[in-house]
Short mmCIF file of C-alpha atoms in Angstrom, two decimals:
data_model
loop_
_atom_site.label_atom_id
_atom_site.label_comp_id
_atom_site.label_asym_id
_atom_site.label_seq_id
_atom_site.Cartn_x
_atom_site.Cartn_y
_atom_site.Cartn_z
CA UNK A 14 -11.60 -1.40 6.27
CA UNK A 15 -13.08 -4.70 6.30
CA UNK A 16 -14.09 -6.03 9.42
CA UNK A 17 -12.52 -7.15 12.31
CA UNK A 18 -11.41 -11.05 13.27
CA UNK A 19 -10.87 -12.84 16.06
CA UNK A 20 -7.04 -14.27 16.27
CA UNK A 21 -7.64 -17.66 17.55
CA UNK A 22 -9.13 -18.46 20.79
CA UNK A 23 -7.65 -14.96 21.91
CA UNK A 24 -9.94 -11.62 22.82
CA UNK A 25 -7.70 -9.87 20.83
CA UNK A 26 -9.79 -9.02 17.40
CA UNK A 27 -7.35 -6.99 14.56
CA UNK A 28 -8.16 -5.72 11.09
CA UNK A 29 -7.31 -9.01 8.30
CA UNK A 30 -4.13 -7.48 6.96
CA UNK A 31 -1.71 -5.62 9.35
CA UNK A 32 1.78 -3.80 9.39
CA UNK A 33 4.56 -5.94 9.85
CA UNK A 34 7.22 -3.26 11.15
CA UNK A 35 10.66 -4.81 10.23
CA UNK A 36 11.07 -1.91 8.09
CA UNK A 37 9.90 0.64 10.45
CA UNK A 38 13.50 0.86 12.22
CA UNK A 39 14.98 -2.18 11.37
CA UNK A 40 18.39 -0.27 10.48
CA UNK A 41 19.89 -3.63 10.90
CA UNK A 42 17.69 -5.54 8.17
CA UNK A 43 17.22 -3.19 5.58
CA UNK A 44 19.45 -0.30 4.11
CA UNK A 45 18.99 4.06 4.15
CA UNK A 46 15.82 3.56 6.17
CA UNK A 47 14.53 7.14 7.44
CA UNK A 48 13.13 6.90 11.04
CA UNK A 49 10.60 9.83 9.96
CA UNK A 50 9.69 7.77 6.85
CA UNK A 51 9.13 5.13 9.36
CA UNK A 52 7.14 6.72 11.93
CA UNK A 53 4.63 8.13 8.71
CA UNK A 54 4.32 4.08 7.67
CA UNK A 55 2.71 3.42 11.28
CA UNK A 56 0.98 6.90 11.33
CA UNK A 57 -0.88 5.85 7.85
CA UNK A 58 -1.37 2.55 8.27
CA UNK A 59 -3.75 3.71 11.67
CA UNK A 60 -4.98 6.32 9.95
CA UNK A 61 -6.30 4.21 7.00
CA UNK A 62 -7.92 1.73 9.88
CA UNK A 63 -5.27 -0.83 10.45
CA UNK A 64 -5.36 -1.75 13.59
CA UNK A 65 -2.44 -5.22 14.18
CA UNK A 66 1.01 -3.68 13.80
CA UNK A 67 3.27 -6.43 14.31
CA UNK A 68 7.30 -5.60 15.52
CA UNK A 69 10.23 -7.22 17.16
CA UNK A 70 13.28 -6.37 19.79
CA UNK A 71 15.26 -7.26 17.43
CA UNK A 72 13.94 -4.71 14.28
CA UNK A 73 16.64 -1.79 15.08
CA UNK A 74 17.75 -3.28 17.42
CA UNK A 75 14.79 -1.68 19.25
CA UNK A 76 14.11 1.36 17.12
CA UNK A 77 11.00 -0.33 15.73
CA UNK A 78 9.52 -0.56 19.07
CA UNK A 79 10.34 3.03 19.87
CA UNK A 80 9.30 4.45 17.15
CA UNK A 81 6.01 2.86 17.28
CA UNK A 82 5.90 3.85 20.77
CA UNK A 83 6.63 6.89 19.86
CA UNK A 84 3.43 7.29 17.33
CA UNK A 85 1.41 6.24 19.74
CA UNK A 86 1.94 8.59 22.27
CA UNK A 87 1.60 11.68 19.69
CA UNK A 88 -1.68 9.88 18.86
CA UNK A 89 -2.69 10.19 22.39
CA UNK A 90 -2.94 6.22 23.43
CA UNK A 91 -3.68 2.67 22.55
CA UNK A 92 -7.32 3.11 22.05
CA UNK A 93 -7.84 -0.11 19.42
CA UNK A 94 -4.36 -0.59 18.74
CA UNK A 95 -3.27 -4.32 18.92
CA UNK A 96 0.30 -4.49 19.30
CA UNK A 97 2.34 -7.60 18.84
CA UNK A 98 6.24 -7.87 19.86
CA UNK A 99 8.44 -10.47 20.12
CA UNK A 100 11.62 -11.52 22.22
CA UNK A 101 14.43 -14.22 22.43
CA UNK A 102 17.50 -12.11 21.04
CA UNK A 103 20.14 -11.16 23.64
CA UNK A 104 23.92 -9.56 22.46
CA UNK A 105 26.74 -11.64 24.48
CA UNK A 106 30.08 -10.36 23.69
CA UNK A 107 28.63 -8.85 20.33
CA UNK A 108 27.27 -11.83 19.17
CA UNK A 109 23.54 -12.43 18.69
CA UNK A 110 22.51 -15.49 20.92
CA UNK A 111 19.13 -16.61 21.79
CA UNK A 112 17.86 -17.17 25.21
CA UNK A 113 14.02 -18.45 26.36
CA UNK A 114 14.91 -18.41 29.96
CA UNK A 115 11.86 -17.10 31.88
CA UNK A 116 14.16 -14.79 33.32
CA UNK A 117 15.15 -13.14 30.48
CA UNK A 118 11.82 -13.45 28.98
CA UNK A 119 10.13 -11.13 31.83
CA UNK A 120 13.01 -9.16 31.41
CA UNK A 121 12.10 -8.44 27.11
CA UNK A 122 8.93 -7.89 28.10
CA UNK A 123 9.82 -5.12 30.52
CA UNK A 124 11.83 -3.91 27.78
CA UNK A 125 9.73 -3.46 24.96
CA UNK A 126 7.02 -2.39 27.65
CA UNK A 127 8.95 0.81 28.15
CA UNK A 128 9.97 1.06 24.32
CA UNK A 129 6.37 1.01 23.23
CA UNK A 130 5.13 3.40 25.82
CA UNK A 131 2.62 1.18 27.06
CA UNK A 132 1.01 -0.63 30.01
CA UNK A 133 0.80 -3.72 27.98
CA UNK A 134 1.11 -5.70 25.08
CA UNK A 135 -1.53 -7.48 23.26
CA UNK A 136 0.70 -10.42 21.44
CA UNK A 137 3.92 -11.59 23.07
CA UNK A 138 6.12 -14.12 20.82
CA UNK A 139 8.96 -15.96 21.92
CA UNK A 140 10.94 -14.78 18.38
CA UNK A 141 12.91 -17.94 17.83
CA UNK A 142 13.81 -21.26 20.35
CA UNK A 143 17.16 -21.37 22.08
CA UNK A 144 19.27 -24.54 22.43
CA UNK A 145 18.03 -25.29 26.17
CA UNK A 146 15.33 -24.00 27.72
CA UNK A 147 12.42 -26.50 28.58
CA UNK A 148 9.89 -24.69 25.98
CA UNK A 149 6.63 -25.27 28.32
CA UNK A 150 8.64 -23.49 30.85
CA UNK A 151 9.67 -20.60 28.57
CA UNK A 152 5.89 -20.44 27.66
CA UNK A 153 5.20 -21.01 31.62
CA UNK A 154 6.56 -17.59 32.19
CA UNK A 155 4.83 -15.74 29.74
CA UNK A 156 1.63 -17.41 31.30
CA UNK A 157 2.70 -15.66 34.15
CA UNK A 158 2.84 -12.26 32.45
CA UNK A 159 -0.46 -12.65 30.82
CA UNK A 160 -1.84 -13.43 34.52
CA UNK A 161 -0.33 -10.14 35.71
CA UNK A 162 -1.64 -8.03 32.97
CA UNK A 163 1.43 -7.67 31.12
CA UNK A 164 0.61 -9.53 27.58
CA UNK A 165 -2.74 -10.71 26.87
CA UNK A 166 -1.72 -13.21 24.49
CA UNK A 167 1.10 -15.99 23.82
CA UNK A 168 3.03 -16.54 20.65
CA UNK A 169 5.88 -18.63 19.54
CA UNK A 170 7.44 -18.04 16.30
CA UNK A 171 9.95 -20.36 14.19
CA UNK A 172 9.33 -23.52 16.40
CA UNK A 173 9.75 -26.96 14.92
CA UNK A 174 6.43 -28.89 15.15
CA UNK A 175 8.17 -31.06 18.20
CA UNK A 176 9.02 -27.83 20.06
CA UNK A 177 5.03 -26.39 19.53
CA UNK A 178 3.88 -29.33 20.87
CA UNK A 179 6.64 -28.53 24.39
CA UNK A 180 5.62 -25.58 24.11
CA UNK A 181 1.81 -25.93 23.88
CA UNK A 182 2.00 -29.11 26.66
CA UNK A 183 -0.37 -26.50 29.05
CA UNK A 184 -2.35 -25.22 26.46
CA UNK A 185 -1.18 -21.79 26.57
CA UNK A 186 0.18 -21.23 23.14
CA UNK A 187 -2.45 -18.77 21.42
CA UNK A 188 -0.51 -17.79 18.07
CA UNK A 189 2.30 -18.88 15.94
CA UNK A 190 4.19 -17.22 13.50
CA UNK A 191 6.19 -18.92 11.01
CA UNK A 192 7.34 -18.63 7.64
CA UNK A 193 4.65 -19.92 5.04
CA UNK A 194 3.92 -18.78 1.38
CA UNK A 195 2.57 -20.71 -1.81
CA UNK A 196 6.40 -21.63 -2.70
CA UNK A 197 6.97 -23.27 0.47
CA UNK A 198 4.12 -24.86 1.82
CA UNK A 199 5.99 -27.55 4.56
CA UNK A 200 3.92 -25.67 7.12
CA UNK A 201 0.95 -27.89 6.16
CA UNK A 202 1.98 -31.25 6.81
CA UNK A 203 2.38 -30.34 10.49
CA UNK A 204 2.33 -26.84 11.91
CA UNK A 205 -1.28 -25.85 10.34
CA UNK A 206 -2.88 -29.29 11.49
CA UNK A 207 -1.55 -29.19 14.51
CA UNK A 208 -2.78 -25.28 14.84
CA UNK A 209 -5.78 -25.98 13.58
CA UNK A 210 -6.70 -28.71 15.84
CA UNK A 211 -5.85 -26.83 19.27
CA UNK A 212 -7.45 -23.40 17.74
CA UNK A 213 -4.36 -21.69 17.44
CA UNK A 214 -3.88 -18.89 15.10
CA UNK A 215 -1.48 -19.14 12.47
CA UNK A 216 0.34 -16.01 10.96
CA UNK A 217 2.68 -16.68 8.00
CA UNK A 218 5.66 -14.23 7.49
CA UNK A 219 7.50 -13.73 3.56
CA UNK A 220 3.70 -14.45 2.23
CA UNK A 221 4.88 -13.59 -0.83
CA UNK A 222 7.98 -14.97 -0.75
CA UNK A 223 10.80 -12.09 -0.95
CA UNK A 224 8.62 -10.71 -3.39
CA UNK A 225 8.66 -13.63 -5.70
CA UNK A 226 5.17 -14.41 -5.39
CA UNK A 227 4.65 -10.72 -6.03
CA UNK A 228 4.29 -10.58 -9.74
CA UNK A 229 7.06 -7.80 -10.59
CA UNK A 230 9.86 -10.01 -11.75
CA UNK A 231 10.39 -11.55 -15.20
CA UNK A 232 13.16 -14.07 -15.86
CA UNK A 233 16.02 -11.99 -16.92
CA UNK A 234 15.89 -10.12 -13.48
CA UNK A 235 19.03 -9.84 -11.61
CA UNK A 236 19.22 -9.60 -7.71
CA UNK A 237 22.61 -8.11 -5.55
CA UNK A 238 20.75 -8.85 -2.21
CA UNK A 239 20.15 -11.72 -0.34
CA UNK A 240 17.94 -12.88 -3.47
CA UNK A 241 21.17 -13.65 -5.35
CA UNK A 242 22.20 -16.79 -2.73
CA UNK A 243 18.38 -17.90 -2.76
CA UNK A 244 17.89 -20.91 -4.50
CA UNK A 245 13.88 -19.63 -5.27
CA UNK A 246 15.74 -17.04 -7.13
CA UNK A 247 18.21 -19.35 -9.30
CA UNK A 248 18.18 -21.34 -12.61
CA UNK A 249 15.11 -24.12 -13.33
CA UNK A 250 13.70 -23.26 -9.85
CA UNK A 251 13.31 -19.07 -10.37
CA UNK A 252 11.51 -20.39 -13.93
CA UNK A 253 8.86 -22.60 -12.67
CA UNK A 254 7.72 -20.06 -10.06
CA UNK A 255 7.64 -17.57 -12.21
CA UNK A 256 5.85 -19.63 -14.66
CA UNK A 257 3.33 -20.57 -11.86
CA UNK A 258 2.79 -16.33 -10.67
CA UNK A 259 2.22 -15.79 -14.42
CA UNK A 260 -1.18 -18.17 -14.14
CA UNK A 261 -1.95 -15.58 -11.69
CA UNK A 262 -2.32 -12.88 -13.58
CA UNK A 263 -5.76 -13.91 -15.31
CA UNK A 264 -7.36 -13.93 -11.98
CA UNK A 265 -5.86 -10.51 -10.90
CA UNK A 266 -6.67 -9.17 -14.06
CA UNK A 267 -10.44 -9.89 -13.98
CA UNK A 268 -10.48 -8.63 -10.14
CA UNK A 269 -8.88 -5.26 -11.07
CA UNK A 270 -6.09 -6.26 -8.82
CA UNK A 271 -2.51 -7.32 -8.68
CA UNK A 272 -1.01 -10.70 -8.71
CA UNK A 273 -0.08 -10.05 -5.17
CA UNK A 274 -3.17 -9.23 -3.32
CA UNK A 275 -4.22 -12.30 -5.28
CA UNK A 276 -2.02 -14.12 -3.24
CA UNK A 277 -2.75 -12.28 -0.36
CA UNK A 278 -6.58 -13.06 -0.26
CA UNK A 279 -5.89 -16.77 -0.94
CA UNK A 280 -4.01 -17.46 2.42
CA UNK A 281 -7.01 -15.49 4.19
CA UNK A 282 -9.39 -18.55 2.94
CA UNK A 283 -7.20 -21.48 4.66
CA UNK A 284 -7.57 -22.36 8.09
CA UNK A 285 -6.48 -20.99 11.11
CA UNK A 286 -4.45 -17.91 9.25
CA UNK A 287 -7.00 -14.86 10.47
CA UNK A 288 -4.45 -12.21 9.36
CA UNK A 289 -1.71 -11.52 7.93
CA UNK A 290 1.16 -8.56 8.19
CA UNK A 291 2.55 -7.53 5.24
CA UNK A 292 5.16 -5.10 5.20
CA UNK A 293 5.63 -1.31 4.14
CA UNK A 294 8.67 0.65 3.79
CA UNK A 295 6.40 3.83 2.25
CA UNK A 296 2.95 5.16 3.03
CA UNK A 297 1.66 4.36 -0.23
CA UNK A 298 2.73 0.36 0.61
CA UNK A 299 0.48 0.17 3.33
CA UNK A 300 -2.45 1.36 0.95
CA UNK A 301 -1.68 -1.01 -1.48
CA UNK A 302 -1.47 -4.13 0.76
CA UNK A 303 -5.19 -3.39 1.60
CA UNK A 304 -6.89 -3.56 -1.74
CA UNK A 305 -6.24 -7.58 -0.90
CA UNK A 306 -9.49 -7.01 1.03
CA UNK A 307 -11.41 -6.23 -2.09
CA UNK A 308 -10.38 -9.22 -3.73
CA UNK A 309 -13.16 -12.14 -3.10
CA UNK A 310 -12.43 -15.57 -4.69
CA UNK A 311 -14.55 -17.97 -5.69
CA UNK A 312 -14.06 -21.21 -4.31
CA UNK A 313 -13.23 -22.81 -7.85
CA UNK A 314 -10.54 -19.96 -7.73
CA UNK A 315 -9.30 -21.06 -4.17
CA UNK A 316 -8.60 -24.83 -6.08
CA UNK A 317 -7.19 -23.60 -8.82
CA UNK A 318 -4.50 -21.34 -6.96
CA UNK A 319 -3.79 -24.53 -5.06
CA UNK A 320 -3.42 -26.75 -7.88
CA UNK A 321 -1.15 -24.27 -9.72
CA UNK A 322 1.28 -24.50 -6.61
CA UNK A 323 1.22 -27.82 -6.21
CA UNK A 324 2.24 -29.02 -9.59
#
């Protein structure tokens, strides 16, 4: 396992790629998940010397939390373990709303506090904004958490550049999550400056683009998911990307690798993203995703990869 980085500004220091945990329990996102399957994802992914596992209230609901709380305790404790959650989803009447009060804020952390089994939590994200709350006071009250011991770090995820900067007014904002791959780049006319310039970490989720950027499809492939209604995945557009992943392949090739750890390693050279969490629905996923840490490129590698995606 490579070594550790510092996220940000933070004390918190995780391995360069992660878990992300939406399959680990996220009976609501993804179909015939086994909880036991699950629990063996987290259990390898430690074992093999990750050390960021990255979940969500709203991954089960809540079974993602448990059952990582739930590893944890058979393991005997925290010890290293950096644990990141995040909170904004409330059910009213059945329906998913969001909320950023500060009272219901304290009241996810207390929450996924006693789902995790833990004293703590390293990485605390408001998951998404809400229509009203005053987002420096939303972040206000996490502030307050991390002062008590509760987090130790503050994260926003899917804010607008307008509503980081609210949010951020105090300084307080540590991480944000947001989605960001080589297909959809938006991210860097705003979000990454902006990160970058207040030393904010930046962790990009569907880094390889609902697998698109993953090497695997070729353009007579057929999708019944959510893939199907994606424009990414339809017509001229599904083409070009593909044509762009297949100038890939030369690089992977002479690293010994696959197109997507390729991908992978290039997001760990820009600025500001320190890791990043791919996800895992087997044990042997979570092996995979780390040969990206054998993968060096060069810088005139770095430029090329750019170029390609921004032709």
């Amino acid at each position: 396992m490579a070594k550790k980085v510092r996220l940000g500004r933070t004390d918190l220091t995780v391995t360069p790629i992660g878990l992300g945990t939406n399959a680990v329990g996220g009976h609501n996102l993804f179909p015939n998940l086994n909880d036991e399957t699950g629990r063996e994802v987290v259990r390898t992914a430690l074992e093999q010397g990750i050390n960021f596992l990255d979940t969500a209230y709203i991954y089960g609901p809540e079974r993602s939390e448990q059952l990582i709380g739930e590893v944890i305790k058979e393991r005997g404790g925290r010890q290293d373990i950096v644990i990141a959650t995040k909170g904004a989803h409330k059910f009213v009447d059945g329906q998913v709303v969001m909320d950023n009060s500060p009272a219901f804020l304290t009241e996810s952390v207390e929450g996924s506090l006693k789902r995790l089994q833990t004293d703590y939590i390293d990485l605390f994200y408001i998951h998404f904004p809400d229509a009203d709350t005053p987002k420096d006071e939303a972040v206000g009250a996490l502030q307050k958490l991390k002062e008590a011991g509760k987090i130790r770090a503050i994260g926003v995820s899917n804010f607008s550049i307008d509503q980081l900067r609210e949010a951020n007014k105090n300084g307080y904002v540590d991480v944000v999550q947001d989605e960001y791959n080589l297909i959809k780049r938006g991210k860097e006319l705003d979000i990454l400056p902006y990160a970058k310039e207040n030393g904010i970490s930046f962790i990009p989720y569907f880094p390889l683009a609902s697998g698109l950027l993953g090497g695997k499809y070729a353009l007579d492939a057929t999708f019944t998911d959510g893939r199907a209604r994606n424009p990414l995945f339809q017509g001229e557009a599904f083409a070009a990307n593909l044509e762009k992943v297949d100038q890939l392949r030369g690089i992977a090739s002479e690293k010994g690798a696959e197109v997507a750890h390729v991908v992978l390693a290039w997001y760990l050279t820009r600025d500001t993203i320190d890791a990043l969490i791919p996800g895992a629905k087997r044990p042997e996923q979570v092996a995979n995703n780390l040969r990206t840490l054998s993968v060096e490129l060069t810088p005139d590698e770095v430029e090329r990869i750019d170029r390609i995606f921004r032709a």
